[in-house]
Structures are given as C-alpha cells and as structure tokens.
Amino acid sequence: MIKLDRIRAAEERLLLPTYERNPILFVRGEGVHLIDENGDRYLDLLSGIGVNALGYAHPAIEEAIARQSRALIHTSNLFYHEGQAELALRLTERTGLDRVFFANTGTEAWEGAMKIARAHAGLLRSEGIQIGTKFLALEQSFHGRTFGSVSTTYKAKYREPFGPVVPGVEFVRFNDVADLRAKFSNEVCAILVEAIQGEGGIRPLSQEFFAEARALASSTGALLVVDEIQAGMGRTGKWCAYQHYGISGAHADRSSSVGWIQPDITTLAKPIAGGIPLGAILCTEEAARAIHPGMHGTTFGGGPLACAVAIAVIDAIEKENLLQNATEVGDYFQAQLRALASRHDAIKDVRGKGLMIAAELDSADLAKLTVAEMLKRRQFLPYLTMMREENE
Ligand SMILES: *Cc1c(COP(=O)(O)O)cnc(C)c1O
C-alpha cells in the first residue's frame, strides 16, 4: 500500500487528470487472473477493456514478442516486412472483406474509416452519382477520443468541451428503424454503427435495424461502417459480431455471398494483438477505390512487432478453439446471471453474446456500489459503464 500511495501522489502532481483510477496496483497476470502488490488474485472480467483476449502471460504472445523483438521492431511503412500481408490475409479470410490498413489504436482506425467514407463519396460524385458528406451515427455510440471519433460519439461530455468537432454528424435513436429511415437520404455518405455497443451498455443492434441500415446504404452507394473494435476478434464467439446477423432474401451487396450482413468497412483494435497496440481498417474493393498513395498513412501502424503478435493471437484463437470456448463459457455465464436475476429484482436485464456480457442494474448508485464491493472483496475485476448518463 505504501508503494501505491507514493505512485498516486506522484501521478496527482505529474499527470493530466484524465482518469479516476481504482486504488489497486497490479504487478502481474496469470491466465484469467490479475495479481496486485499484496498478492491478492482477481478473476479479471474486464480484460484491460476487452484487450487481453488470450489472458495474461500467454506463451504464444511471449514467444512472438521475444522472437520479433530480436529480429526487427520497426522499419516504417517506406519498406516491406513479412508481417502485414500475412496478417491481412488472415483478417480478410475471416471477415469477408478485401483490403486492410493497419493503424495503432481504435480511434485511429475509426478516423481512417471516416476518411475512406468521405473520400469514397467524393469519388462517386466525380462519377456523376449524387451523394453527400453526412454521417449517421447512433445514440449511446462510442468510437474513440480523437476529433472524428468524438464527433461520432454520443456522450456530450466527450464531445462538447472540444467543439467545434467534425461537422455533418447526425445521431439516430438506437434500434429505431423509423428514425433511421427519416434521417437517411442521399446526403449521407455512411451509416456508422457498433454491431454490439460496448461502452453504450453491451447492447446488440436488432436484426431489423441492421438489415435496414444495410439496405438503405446499398440503395444510394453510401457505406455501412461497423465498429468491431470492442466486439471483434472472437469475443462474441465469432470473429466479428456482425457475423451473428443472418440474411433473409437477396441483398444488393456482398451479404448474399457471405451469408451475414456484410459491412463495407469494419474497424478492429483492442484485442487484435493481445495487448500490443494495433488497429486495423478492413474494407471492400469498392471502398478501397477511393484511396491512392499518399492520401493516408502512419509511422508506427502495422509495424513488425505488432503484426507478429497479432498473427500469433489469431493462430492461438484457432488452435485453442477459443471462438467455441467464448460461446460455451459465455452461455454458462449468462445462464448463471439469469438465475441470479430471477432472485434479485435489482438485476433488470442480462444480455450479450459469447463473453461480451452485461448485467444491467436498477440504478447507477447500485451499479457503483456493486463494483466497489467487488473490488473490496478483491476477487473480481468488473467493467462498469453508465448507459443512462443522459446528455443535457
Ligand atoms: C475502445 C473503443 C474505441 C476506441 O479505441 P482506442 O484504442 O481507445 O482509441 C472505438 N470504438 C469502440 C467500440 C471501442 O470500444
């Protein structure tokens, strides 16, 4: 505790006050457990906010970091290295998309996706198609902290202090098909969604809403952009959460051939390299037509180290059958939570897919109390999100 107090005092003087940290100093992780400075062991239900998909100290990650750091950590994107194409092949095969750009973080991937959507609309206009520059995003959305990302993120306190943010964004009520239809027009260049909202409270899009978003976008040439930064890479039991959404009937896009509602662009980040920062934008050949050399780039994105680790993560997910494991353990966990909910009125809802699960509590106060109690017992590390923190 002495060490924690010293660190806390130093941070209070030296860091920007952006975080309200919990008073725990972690020193080590093993599998699904985190261990603090006193040796207390927590079952980690937070996973570094959906990042540590293989758990702590996984040998495949240790091995990839050691091997790649001895060979090459960084070269810049001015040269080739072995990792990007190999990783891009794994990602395109598993997502049904065609091309990849590697970034460093979620928000950076999302910024790039927004840029591709604007550039693609510009390309269509140059070809004589009438299409505007507006984005439709969803209420309760979260897409990151940089300017484009906050402009499409719903919570006012993330956005408004930094105004003016990127113009041309309108928010649609979550899963409200009539509101989506009313706000969509050929002024819209992209519809932006999370298949399952993460920070917004682990809320899946309805089949009807998602199918309508796909159909509306296809009707004008607008792009359907799905943020899988939190839900993707196997957490829900499939590589991407959008793959849970089946199709009925013919689609005027790729969906008919893949069998699920297929986005034009998706973004991945959090767990993709098992804790090493890496983000990815995946898109169709059609969306990629808008991008030419020099239009977009990054110094660090897709470096040899991050790519080597991401390849090792994907291979481990497959070798250890972790998609199936997420489904089975998630179903068990949800069943246990439902049993608890049937005995406690304060648990209003239990929902999610695979290991992306929420138990919604009656009130914000109760949720905060529950989390505080879990931390005090030093057994569980929970994830708390306030889905009803309304915009003033
Ligand atoms: C975390 C998150 C982001 C932002 O990712 P960063 O790596 O923190 O920039 C974007 N979208 C979703 C859905 C997220 O959960």
Coordinates of C-alpha atoms and ligand atoms in Angstrom, one line a residue, residues 105-108 142-144 194 227 229-230 269-270, ligand 1:
T105 CA -5.3 2.2 -31.9
G106 CA -9.1 2.0 -32.2
T107 CA -9.7 5.7 -32.6
E108 CA -7.1 5.9 -35.3
F142 CA -18.6 5.1 -28.6
H143 CA -15.9 5.4 -31.3
G144 CA -12.9 6.9 -29.6
E194 CA -21.3 -0.9 -33.5
D227 CA -17.0 -0.6 -35.4
I229 CA -13.1 -2.5 -32.0
Q230 CA -14.6 -3.9 -28.8
A269 CA -8.3 -2.9 -32.5
K270 CA -8.5 -3.7 -28.7
Ligands
LIG1 C1 -12.4 1.4 -27.2 C2 -13.2 1.7 -28.4 C3 -12.8 2.6 -29.4 C4 -11.5 3.4 -29.3 O1 -10.4 2.6 -29.2 P1 -9.0 3.3 -28.6 O2 -8.0 2.2 -28.9 O3 -9.2 3.5 -27.2 O4 -8.7 4.5 -29.4 C5 -13.6 2.7 -30.5 N1 -14.7 2.0 -30.7 C6 -15.1 1.1 -29.8 C7 -16.4 0.4 -30.0 C8 -14.4 0.9 -28.6 O5 -14.9 0.1 -27.7

